[in-house]
Short mmCIF file of C-alpha atoms in Angstrom, two decimals:
data_model
loop_
_atom_site.label_atom_id
_atom_site.label_comp_id
_atom_site.label_asym_id
_atom_site.label_seq_id
_atom_site.Cartn_x
_atom_site.Cartn_y
_atom_site.Cartn_z
CA UNK A 26 0.00 0.00 0.00
CA UNK A 27 1.56 3.29 -1.14
CA UNK A 28 1.99 5.75 1.70
CA UNK A 29 0.13 9.02 1.68
CA UNK A 30 2.41 12.00 1.03
CA UNK A 31 2.35 14.94 3.38
CA UNK A 32 1.02 17.22 0.62
CA UNK A 33 -1.82 14.79 -0.06
CA UNK A 34 -2.64 14.64 3.64
CA UNK A 35 -2.62 18.44 4.00
CA UNK A 36 -4.80 18.89 0.90
CA UNK A 37 -7.24 16.31 2.30
CA UNK A 38 -7.37 17.98 5.72
CA UNK A 39 -7.93 21.44 4.28
CA UNK A 40 -10.75 20.26 2.05
CA UNK A 41 -8.79 20.40 -1.21
CA UNK A 42 -8.83 18.00 -4.15
CA UNK A 43 -11.69 16.60 -6.18
CA UNK A 44 -14.40 14.43 -4.68
CA UNK A 45 -12.83 11.38 -6.35
CA UNK A 46 -9.45 12.19 -4.82
CA UNK A 47 -11.00 12.61 -1.37
CA UNK A 48 -12.88 9.32 -1.66
CA UNK A 49 -9.67 7.59 -2.68
CA UNK A 50 -7.91 8.91 0.44
CA UNK A 51 -10.84 7.93 2.63
CA UNK A 52 -10.83 4.39 1.28
CA UNK A 53 -7.15 4.14 2.13
CA UNK A 54 -7.90 5.35 5.67
CA UNK A 55 -10.21 2.40 6.15
CA UNK A 56 -8.06 -0.14 4.34
CA UNK A 57 -4.94 0.69 6.31
CA UNK A 58 -5.03 2.10 9.84
CA UNK A 59 -1.47 3.40 9.50
CA UNK A 60 -2.72 5.80 6.80
CA UNK A 61 -5.34 7.11 9.23
CA UNK A 62 -2.64 7.53 11.88
CA UNK A 63 -0.44 9.36 9.38
CA UNK A 64 -3.20 11.81 8.41
CA UNK A 65 -4.03 12.40 12.07
CA UNK A 66 -0.35 13.07 12.86
CA UNK A 67 -0.16 15.53 9.97
CA UNK A 68 -3.30 17.17 11.37
CA UNK A 69 -1.54 17.67 14.72
CA UNK A 70 1.40 19.27 12.94
CA UNK A 71 -0.87 21.49 10.84
CA UNK A 72 -2.69 22.73 13.94
CA UNK A 73 0.60 23.34 15.75
CA UNK A 74 1.95 25.24 12.74
CA UNK A 75 -1.18 27.40 12.64
CA UNK A 76 -0.90 28.25 16.33
CA UNK A 77 2.77 29.11 15.93
CA UNK A 78 1.96 31.37 12.96
CA UNK A 79 3.90 29.09 10.65
CA UNK A 80 1.31 28.45 7.95
CA UNK A 81 1.64 30.30 4.63
CA UNK A 82 -1.21 32.81 4.05
CA UNK A 83 -3.00 30.62 1.49
CA UNK A 84 -3.09 27.63 3.87
CA UNK A 85 -3.93 29.83 6.84
CA UNK A 86 -7.16 30.97 5.23
CA UNK A 87 -8.12 27.42 4.28
CA UNK A 88 -7.25 26.21 7.78
CA UNK A 89 -9.43 28.84 9.45
CA UNK A 90 -12.37 28.02 7.19
CA UNK A 91 -11.98 24.29 7.86
CA UNK A 92 -11.07 24.37 11.56
CA UNK A 93 -12.60 27.43 13.15
CA UNK A 94 -16.13 27.04 11.89
CA UNK A 95 -17.05 23.95 13.85
CA UNK A 96 -17.01 23.36 17.64
CA UNK A 97 -15.29 19.94 17.42
CA UNK A 98 -12.42 21.15 15.28
CA UNK A 99 -12.11 24.40 17.22
CA UNK A 100 -11.75 22.30 20.36
CA UNK A 101 -8.76 20.56 18.75
CA UNK A 102 -7.14 23.95 18.15
CA UNK A 103 -7.94 25.03 21.70
CA UNK A 104 -6.40 21.84 23.07
CA UNK A 105 -3.26 22.39 21.01
CA UNK A 106 -2.96 25.94 22.36
CA UNK A 107 -3.29 24.63 25.92
CA UNK A 108 -0.64 21.97 25.29
CA UNK A 109 1.74 24.54 23.86
CA UNK A 110 1.07 26.89 26.78
CA UNK A 111 1.64 24.16 29.35
CA UNK A 112 4.83 22.86 27.75
CA UNK A 113 6.20 26.40 27.37
CA UNK A 114 5.53 27.13 31.04
CA UNK A 115 7.17 23.84 31.93
CA UNK A 116 10.32 24.91 30.08
CA UNK A 117 10.27 28.29 31.87
CA UNK A 118 9.68 26.64 35.25
CA UNK A 119 12.51 24.16 34.82
CA UNK A 120 14.99 26.86 33.81
CA UNK A 121 14.00 29.04 36.81
CA UNK A 122 14.28 26.14 39.23
CA UNK A 123 17.78 25.35 38.00
CA UNK A 124 17.12 21.69 37.30
CA UNK A 125 20.21 19.61 36.36
CA UNK A 126 22.56 22.62 36.15
CA UNK A 127 20.90 23.86 32.96
CA UNK A 128 20.90 27.54 33.94
CA UNK A 129 24.60 27.26 34.75
CA UNK A 130 25.20 25.79 31.30
CA UNK A 131 23.07 28.58 29.85
CA UNK A 132 25.09 31.22 31.70
CA UNK A 133 28.31 29.57 30.61
CA UNK A 134 27.08 29.66 27.01
CA UNK A 135 26.14 33.32 27.38
CA UNK A 136 29.53 34.10 28.89
CA UNK A 137 31.27 32.24 26.05
CA UNK A 138 29.20 34.16 23.52
CA UNK A 139 30.12 37.41 25.23
CA UNK A 140 33.82 36.48 25.14
CA UNK A 141 33.61 35.59 21.47
CA UNK A 142 31.87 38.86 20.74
CA UNK A 143 34.50 40.72 22.66
CA UNK A 144 37.26 38.99 20.73
CA UNK A 145 35.62 39.87 17.44
CA UNK A 146 35.11 43.45 18.47
CA UNK A 147 38.77 43.73 19.43
CA UNK A 148 39.85 42.48 15.99
CA UNK A 149 37.58 44.89 14.17
CA UNK A 150 38.66 47.75 16.40
CA UNK A 151 41.94 47.98 14.58
CA UNK A 152 40.32 48.03 11.13
CA UNK A 153 38.22 51.19 11.12
CA UNK A 154 38.14 54.24 13.40
CA UNK A 155 34.40 54.76 13.13
CA UNK A 156 33.69 51.09 13.61
CA UNK A 157 36.10 51.14 16.50
CA UNK A 158 33.97 53.73 18.22
CA UNK A 159 30.72 51.79 17.68
CA UNK A 160 32.30 48.58 18.83
CA UNK A 161 33.55 50.28 21.92
CA UNK A 162 29.97 51.12 22.74
CA UNK A 163 28.89 47.53 22.06
CA UNK A 164 31.60 46.20 24.36
CA UNK A 165 30.26 48.35 27.16
CA UNK A 166 26.73 47.09 26.60
CA UNK A 167 27.85 43.48 26.64
CA UNK A 168 29.74 44.01 29.87
CA UNK A 169 26.66 45.66 31.33
CA UNK A 170 24.45 42.78 30.19
CA UNK A 171 26.81 40.24 31.72
CA UNK A 172 26.62 42.03 35.04
CA UNK A 173 22.82 42.13 34.85
CA UNK A 174 22.81 38.47 33.94
CA UNK A 175 24.90 37.57 37.00
CA UNK A 176 22.57 39.59 39.19
CA UNK A 177 19.52 37.92 37.64
CA UNK A 178 21.03 34.49 38.21
CA UNK A 179 21.47 35.32 41.89
CA UNK A 180 17.89 36.54 42.12
CA UNK A 181 16.61 33.45 40.35
CA UNK A 182 18.43 31.24 42.83
CA UNK A 183 16.63 33.05 45.63
CA UNK A 184 13.23 32.69 44.02
CA UNK A 185 13.62 28.98 43.29
CA UNK A 186 10.44 27.36 44.42
CA UNK A 187 7.06 26.12 43.39
CA UNK A 188 6.56 28.72 40.68
CA UNK A 189 5.32 26.03 38.28
CA UNK A 190 2.62 25.16 40.79
CA UNK A 191 1.13 28.63 40.47
CA UNK A 192 -2.14 28.51 38.63
CA UNK A 193 -1.88 30.19 35.22
CA UNK A 194 -4.48 32.88 35.99
CA UNK A 195 -2.51 34.26 38.92
CA UNK A 196 0.55 34.87 36.71
CA UNK A 197 -1.36 37.17 34.44
CA UNK A 198 -2.46 40.65 35.39
CA UNK A 199 -6.24 40.74 35.60
CA UNK A 200 -8.57 43.59 34.73
CA UNK A 201 -11.06 44.67 37.41
CA UNK A 202 -14.25 42.69 37.06
CA UNK A 203 -17.78 43.51 38.13
CA UNK A 204 -20.30 40.65 38.32
CA UNK A 205 -24.06 40.91 38.13
CA UNK A 206 -26.76 38.27 38.11
CA UNK A 207 -29.54 38.62 35.52
CA UNK A 208 -32.88 36.91 35.09
CA UNK A 209 -34.57 36.31 31.77
CA UNK A 210 -37.62 38.39 30.93
CA UNK A 211 -40.57 37.14 28.94
CA UNK A 212 -41.76 40.68 28.31
CA UNK A 213 -39.67 43.77 28.61
CA UNK A 214 -40.99 45.87 31.46
CA UNK A 215 -38.98 49.03 32.03
CA UNK A 216 -39.95 49.14 35.69
CA UNK A 217 -38.36 45.75 36.22
CA UNK A 218 -35.19 46.37 34.20
CA UNK A 219 -32.09 45.73 36.24
CA UNK A 220 -29.68 48.67 36.38
CA UNK A 221 -25.98 47.85 36.52
CA UNK A 222 -23.72 50.59 37.81
CA UNK A 223 -20.33 50.09 36.16
CA UNK A 224 -17.45 52.29 37.37
CA UNK A 225 -14.86 53.53 34.88
CA UNK A 226 -12.17 51.36 36.44
CA UNK A 227 -13.94 48.13 35.49
CA UNK A 228 -12.40 46.20 32.60
CA UNK A 229 -14.90 43.39 32.34
CA UNK A 230 -18.56 43.00 33.27
CA UNK A 231 -19.50 39.42 34.12
CA UNK A 232 -23.16 38.67 33.64
CA UNK A 233 -24.28 35.57 35.55
CA UNK A 234 -27.26 33.85 33.96
CA UNK A 235 -28.80 31.13 36.20
CA UNK A 236 -29.87 28.05 34.24
CA UNK A 237 -31.64 24.84 35.12
CA UNK A 238 -29.77 21.71 36.10
CA UNK A 239 -29.02 19.56 33.07
CA UNK A 240 -28.69 22.55 30.73
CA UNK A 241 -25.51 21.18 29.19
CA UNK A 242 -24.12 21.99 25.79
CA UNK A 243 -22.53 25.03 24.22
CA UNK A 244 -24.01 28.51 24.22
CA UNK A 245 -23.31 31.89 22.68
CA UNK A 246 -24.38 35.32 23.89
CA UNK A 247 -25.02 38.40 21.75
CA UNK A 248 -25.26 41.93 23.08
CA UNK A 249 -27.48 44.41 21.26
CA UNK A 250 -29.03 47.75 22.03
CA UNK A 251 -32.81 47.85 22.32
CA UNK A 252 -32.81 49.36 18.83
CA UNK A 253 -31.27 46.15 17.57
CA UNK A 254 -27.71 47.33 16.91
CA UNK A 255 -25.38 44.39 17.48
CA UNK A 256 -22.48 45.36 19.71
CA UNK A 257 -20.68 42.21 20.71
CA UNK A 258 -20.77 38.42 20.52
CA UNK A 259 -19.21 35.98 22.95
CA UNK A 260 -17.14 32.93 22.24
CA UNK A 261 -18.47 29.47 23.15
CA UNK A 262 -19.95 29.35 26.66
CA UNK A 263 -20.65 26.41 28.91
CA UNK A 264 -22.65 26.02 32.10
CA UNK A 265 -20.82 26.09 35.39
CA UNK A 266 -21.89 24.55 38.68
CA UNK A 267 -21.24 26.40 41.90
CA UNK A 268 -22.79 25.62 45.28
CA UNK A 269 -25.49 23.44 43.69
CA UNK A 270 -26.53 26.26 41.33
CA UNK A 271 -25.90 26.15 37.59
CA UNK A 272 -25.19 29.27 35.59
CA UNK A 273 -23.67 30.60 32.41
CA UNK A 274 -21.15 33.39 32.90
CA UNK A 275 -20.80 35.93 30.11
CA UNK A 276 -17.75 38.21 30.31
CA UNK A 277 -18.49 41.43 28.38
CA UNK A 278 -15.62 43.89 27.82
CA UNK A 279 -16.61 47.00 29.75
CA UNK A 280 -15.60 49.25 26.86
CA UNK A 281 -18.59 47.90 24.91
CA UNK A 282 -21.00 49.30 27.50
CA UNK A 283 -21.97 52.92 27.88
CA UNK A 284 -24.97 54.38 29.74
CA UNK A 285 -27.78 52.77 27.79
CA UNK A 286 -30.34 49.96 27.71
CA UNK A 287 -29.25 46.57 26.38
CA UNK A 288 -30.50 43.12 25.50
CA UNK A 289 -28.32 40.07 26.02
CA UNK A 290 -29.58 37.19 23.89
CA UNK A 291 -28.49 33.72 24.95
CA UNK A 292 -28.46 31.11 22.20
CA UNK A 293 -27.74 27.39 22.35
CA UNK A 294 -25.55 25.77 19.71
CA UNK A 295 -27.07 22.63 18.23
CA UNK A 296 -25.22 19.63 16.80
CA UNK A 297 -25.12 21.30 13.39
CA UNK A 298 -23.49 24.46 14.72
CA UNK A 299 -26.56 26.63 14.37
CA UNK A 300 -27.64 28.87 17.19
CA UNK A 301 -31.20 28.78 18.50
CA UNK A 302 -32.16 31.64 20.79
CA UNK A 303 -33.04 30.52 24.32
CA UNK A 304 -33.59 33.65 26.41
CA UNK A 305 -33.33 37.43 26.36
CA UNK A 306 -32.01 39.42 29.30
CA UNK A 307 -32.84 43.12 29.53
CA UNK A 308 -30.66 45.40 31.56
CA UNK A 309 -29.62 49.03 31.86
CA UNK A 310 -26.05 50.22 32.31
CA UNK A 311 -25.05 53.36 34.12
CA UNK A 312 -21.40 54.27 33.73
CA UNK A 313 -19.75 56.38 36.41
CA UNK B 1 -11.36 -4.64 27.52
CA UNK B 2 -14.17 -2.10 27.93
CA UNK B 3 -15.78 -1.21 24.61
CA UNK B 4 -17.47 2.11 24.02
CA UNK B 5 -20.89 1.21 22.70
CA UNK B 6 -22.82 3.61 20.47
CA UNK B 7 -24.91 6.21 22.30
CA UNK B 8 -28.19 4.52 21.40
CA UNK B 9 -27.13 1.37 23.18
CA UNK B 10 -25.73 3.10 26.23
CA UNK B 11 -28.83 5.10 26.96
CA UNK B 12 -31.14 2.31 25.82
CA UNK B 13 -33.34 4.90 24.20
CA UNK B 14 -35.00 5.00 20.84
CA UNK B 15 -32.71 6.45 18.23
CA UNK B 16 -34.08 8.07 15.14
CA UNK B 17 -32.07 7.49 12.04
CA UNK B 18 -32.11 10.22 9.46
CA UNK B 19 -34.65 8.12 7.54
CA UNK B 20 -37.02 8.48 10.47
CA UNK B 21 -37.07 4.82 11.48
CA UNK B 22 -36.82 3.84 15.10
CA UNK B 23 -34.33 1.14 15.96
CA UNK B 24 -32.74 0.12 19.21
CA UNK B 25 -29.25 -1.33 19.28
CA UNK B 26 -29.74 -4.23 21.63
CA UNK B 27 -27.08 -6.24 23.36
CA UNK B 28 -27.53 -9.20 20.97
CA UNK B 29 -26.99 -7.08 17.87
CA UNK B 30 -23.89 -5.53 19.36
CA UNK B 31 -22.42 -8.92 20.23
CA UNK B 32 -23.14 -10.09 16.69
CA UNK B 33 -21.30 -7.04 15.39
CA UNK B 34 -18.27 -7.84 17.52
CA UNK B 35 -18.33 -11.47 16.39
CA UNK B 36 -18.34 -10.33 12.76
CA UNK B 37 -15.18 -8.33 13.41
CA UNK B 38 -13.32 -11.17 15.10
CA UNK B 39 -14.17 -14.44 16.86
CA UNK B 40 -11.87 -13.40 19.71
CA UNK B 41 -13.77 -10.83 21.78
CA UNK B 42 -10.68 -8.88 22.86
CA UNK B 43 -9.43 -8.51 19.29
CA UNK B 44 -12.98 -7.73 18.15
CA UNK B 45 -13.20 -4.93 20.71
CA UNK B 46 -9.89 -3.48 19.49
CA UNK B 47 -11.06 -3.61 15.88
CA UNK B 48 -14.37 -2.01 16.85
CA UNK B 49 -12.63 0.87 18.60
CA UNK B 50 -10.26 1.35 15.66
CA UNK B 51 -13.15 1.47 13.19
CA UNK B 52 -15.15 3.84 15.37
CA UNK B 53 -12.14 6.12 15.69
CA UNK B 54 -11.72 6.23 11.92
CA UNK B 55 -15.42 6.92 11.42
CA UNK B 56 -15.30 9.87 13.82
CA UNK B 57 -12.20 11.17 12.05
CA UNK B 58 -13.83 10.73 8.64
CA UNK B 59 -16.87 12.82 9.58
CA UNK B 60 -14.78 15.48 11.30
CA UNK B 61 -12.40 15.71 8.34
CA UNK B 62 -15.42 16.13 6.11
CA UNK B 63 -16.43 19.16 8.14
CA UNK B 64 -19.46 17.57 9.78
CA UNK B 65 -20.46 19.21 13.03
CA UNK B 66 -21.04 16.10 15.10
CA UNK B 67 -18.61 13.38 14.10
CA UNK B 68 -19.34 11.19 17.14
CA UNK B 69 -23.10 11.15 16.49
CA UNK B 70 -22.67 10.32 12.82
CA UNK B 71 -20.13 7.58 13.62
CA UNK B 72 -22.59 6.01 16.07
CA UNK B 73 -25.35 6.28 13.47
CA UNK B 74 -23.13 4.39 11.01
CA UNK B 75 -22.41 1.66 13.53
CA UNK B 76 -26.12 1.37 14.36
CA UNK B 77 -26.95 0.89 10.69
CA UNK B 78 -24.29 -1.79 10.20
CA UNK B 79 -25.51 -3.60 13.33
CA UNK B 80 -29.10 -3.44 12.15
CA UNK B 81 -28.19 -4.89 8.77
CA UNK B 82 -26.30 -7.72 10.43
CA UNK B 83 -29.25 -8.42 12.70
CA UNK B 84 -31.53 -8.49 9.67
CA UNK B 85 -29.36 -11.21 8.18
CA UNK B 86 -26.97 -9.34 5.93
CA UNK B 87 -23.48 -10.77 5.58
CA UNK B 88 -20.41 -8.58 5.22
CA UNK B 89 -18.69 -9.75 2.07
CA UNK B 90 -15.88 -7.16 2.01
CA UNK B 91 -12.51 -8.71 2.78
CA UNK B 92 -12.04 -6.11 5.49
CA UNK B 93 -15.17 -5.19 7.52
CA UNK B 94 -13.76 -1.66 7.87
CA UNK B 95 -14.44 -1.09 4.15
CA UNK B 96 -18.07 -2.09 4.68
CA UNK B 97 -18.36 0.48 7.46
CA UNK B 98 -16.87 3.07 5.13
CA UNK B 99 -19.52 2.28 2.51
CA UNK B 100 -22.31 2.81 5.05
CA UNK B 101 -20.58 5.97 6.30
CA UNK B 102 -20.62 7.37 2.75
CA UNK B 103 -24.43 7.02 2.74
CA UNK B 104 -24.69 8.67 6.14
CA UNK B 105 -22.51 11.50 4.84
CA UNK B 106 -24.62 11.99 1.72
CA UNK B 107 -27.79 12.12 3.82
CA UNK B 108 -26.13 14.64 6.13
CA UNK B 109 -25.26 16.90 3.18
CA UNK B 110 -28.79 16.58 1.79
CA UNK B 111 -30.22 17.60 5.13
CA UNK B 112 -27.80 20.52 5.36
CA UNK B 113 -28.85 21.74 1.92
CA UNK B 114 -32.56 21.44 2.83
CA UNK B 115 -32.03 23.41 6.00
CA UNK B 116 -30.08 26.10 4.20
CA UNK B 117 -33.01 26.45 1.79
CA UNK B 118 -35.42 26.72 4.71
CA UNK B 119 -33.25 29.31 6.40
CA UNK B 120 -33.16 31.45 3.28
CA UNK B 121 -36.95 31.52 3.29
CA UNK B 122 -37.65 31.75 7.02
CA UNK B 123 -34.71 33.28 8.59
CA UNK B 124 -33.78 33.58 12.19
CA UNK B 125 -31.29 30.74 12.82
CA UNK B 126 -27.79 32.14 13.03
CA UNK B 127 -24.70 30.41 11.63
CA UNK B 128 -21.36 30.54 13.34
CA UNK B 129 -18.91 32.21 10.99
CA UNK B 130 -15.26 31.14 10.84
CA UNK B 131 -13.18 32.59 13.66
CA UNK B 132 -16.17 33.05 15.94
CA UNK B 133 -15.00 30.40 18.35
CA UNK B 134 -12.41 32.40 20.27
CA UNK B 135 -12.17 31.31 23.89
CA UNK B 136 -12.75 33.39 26.96
CA UNK B 137 -10.11 33.50 29.67
CA UNK B 138 -12.03 31.31 32.07
CA UNK B 139 -12.38 28.52 29.53
CA UNK B 140 -8.67 28.75 28.75
CA UNK B 141 -7.86 28.39 32.45
CA UNK B 142 -10.25 25.47 32.84
CA UNK B 143 -8.74 23.72 29.87
CA UNK B 144 -5.25 24.16 31.32
CA UNK B 145 -6.43 22.73 34.64
CA UNK B 146 -7.95 19.76 32.85
CA UNK B 147 -4.75 19.30 30.87
CA UNK B 148 -2.68 19.29 34.06
CA UNK B 149 -4.95 16.65 35.52
CA UNK B 150 -4.76 14.53 32.38
CA UNK B 151 -0.97 14.87 32.13
CA UNK B 152 -0.72 13.68 35.72
CA UNK B 153 -2.75 10.61 34.73
CA UNK B 154 -0.28 9.54 32.04
CA UNK B 155 2.36 6.92 32.75
CA UNK B 156 5.78 8.36 33.51
CA UNK B 157 7.14 7.11 30.20
CA UNK B 158 4.31 8.56 28.14
CA UNK B 159 4.44 11.87 29.97
CA UNK B 160 8.16 12.14 29.40
CA UNK B 161 7.76 11.26 25.74
CA UNK B 162 5.10 13.83 25.04
CA UNK B 163 6.79 16.57 27.04
CA UNK B 164 10.06 16.02 25.20
CA UNK B 165 8.49 15.59 21.78
CA UNK B 166 6.39 18.75 21.86
CA UNK B 167 8.58 20.91 24.04
CA UNK B 168 11.51 21.35 21.70
CA UNK B 169 11.88 24.75 20.14
CA UNK B 170 12.29 24.87 16.37
CA UNK B 171 16.07 24.96 16.26
CA UNK B 172 16.57 21.93 18.50
CA UNK B 173 13.48 19.98 17.52
CA UNK B 174 15.03 17.55 15.08
CA UNK B 175 18.01 16.78 17.30
CA UNK B 176 15.85 16.29 20.39
CA UNK B 177 13.40 14.04 18.60
CA UNK B 178 16.21 12.01 17.01
CA UNK B 179 17.75 11.52 20.43
CA UNK B 180 14.37 10.53 21.86
CA UNK B 181 13.75 8.04 19.03
CA UNK B 182 17.19 6.50 19.55
CA UNK B 183 16.62 6.23 23.28
CA UNK B 184 13.27 4.49 22.77
CA UNK B 185 14.65 2.40 19.91
CA UNK B 186 12.00 3.69 17.52
CA UNK B 187 12.15 5.00 13.99
CA UNK B 188 11.31 8.70 13.56
CA UNK B 189 8.00 7.74 11.98
CA UNK B 190 7.07 5.35 14.77
CA UNK B 191 7.94 8.00 17.38
CA UNK B 192 5.74 10.49 15.56
CA UNK B 193 2.78 8.13 15.58
CA UNK B 194 3.30 7.23 19.23
CA UNK B 195 3.43 10.92 20.19
CA UNK B 196 0.28 11.49 18.18
CA UNK B 197 -1.55 8.65 19.97
CA UNK B 198 -0.58 9.89 23.41
CA UNK B 199 -1.66 13.38 22.38
CA UNK B 200 -4.98 11.88 21.23
CA UNK B 201 -5.48 10.22 24.63
CA UNK B 202 -4.76 13.54 26.34
CA UNK B 203 -7.18 15.32 24.08
CA UNK B 204 -9.96 12.84 24.83
CA UNK B 205 -9.25 13.14 28.54
CA UNK B 206 -9.40 16.95 28.39
CA UNK B 207 -12.64 16.87 26.37
CA UNK B 208 -14.19 14.57 28.96
CA UNK B 209 -12.95 16.78 31.82
CA UNK B 210 -14.35 19.92 30.16
CA UNK B 211 -17.67 18.15 29.55
CA UNK B 212 -17.93 17.16 33.24
CA UNK B 213 -17.34 20.76 34.26
CA UNK B 214 -20.05 21.96 31.87
CA UNK B 215 -22.57 19.47 33.20
CA UNK B 216 -21.76 20.50 36.78
#
């Protein structure tokens, strides 16, 4: 059985080729499991290349059309991002903790590079007066960097500890968040409209929408004005359980909200990727 | 070996095929299906899982929005045919499954086209355009937590393999992977497939973890 080439696999994954060509590949997937494994491995590499920004523009467009328009394939991309994030943080954590003398080797390599650079700059110094002056400046910078490096290494030794155990969210600076609970309204009644006071310092407004137990699946929220102007749409949302209550949390960037009346429409994504509206939530925002 | 049975069997509920007929995948039909794949139940279970995996992949690679559901539908149809007395004549049963899957796919496309026609005339169902599925921060954090849990569940050898295989930066990647392949006494191709399979296990584990969080 002839192996599938990488180009054939990529074309298949991105939806290219004629129908006959695609059927021929599919038959081979079922005749030989190694072909299926090969295509799946190429898929991993394609996704990783996309995340790393390594796909050429023509393939990037095809990839986004094929992979970002369905929940299942988007989940594969999201998983790949998480894997890359976790493995990158593992590399950072290991170098900070000084495992197996690696930072020392790294410093030694840096020192060697600095020495080599210094040697080169000394050679060139005698060649050109102008270059000599610029190289003199470079030498000073390198010396300064080496000193900073030594100081950093000492600081890193002091901070050796369970940095890798820190949850990801606490390593990132977080915008101020204001949370409000909303209830759906069957009929809009201005006397009942909830008013949310949102100070200027708030970066994100979290709208908590209680849902019934068993309301699984994927949702999407859309924010519009009461005139119908669409302002913002969320990414995929899922129900969360907290203290025996289920809810969907919608994080709206605060810069989308001014003093005005709004409607948040919650839609549920069906198996075919279409969104069917479930509830509307009316609220008023007052910005300080 | 535990075998993942199609959803219709697991929930013991009526399952509507796209032709509108009700059919329940009973235990007897499922056992007959396994026997068709191999007289040895363990090997039959492995073949079943391999076929199911390829069916899910086929539907996902064809851009269908619910590969698992369509794969289970295909398996249900094959089981029903076997129960009704049909005999699989293909030299490899997997090819037979592919043939049935092609019909399921064609019906899926027909249904999609019908619904697009309906939407043009009636309106309010919204499609999800490409690029719409960007994640919010909380989901990203949850996915990372699930990934940590799933990585901890791997064997030491598998964890080390996947961390080394995917960790390498571009410049050192080939050298690191060559060294890893030599250490494990694998060819580069075999290492690649093994890394892919472990990654697949992790991905399934994370999907399950995320699903449990969503259901509360």
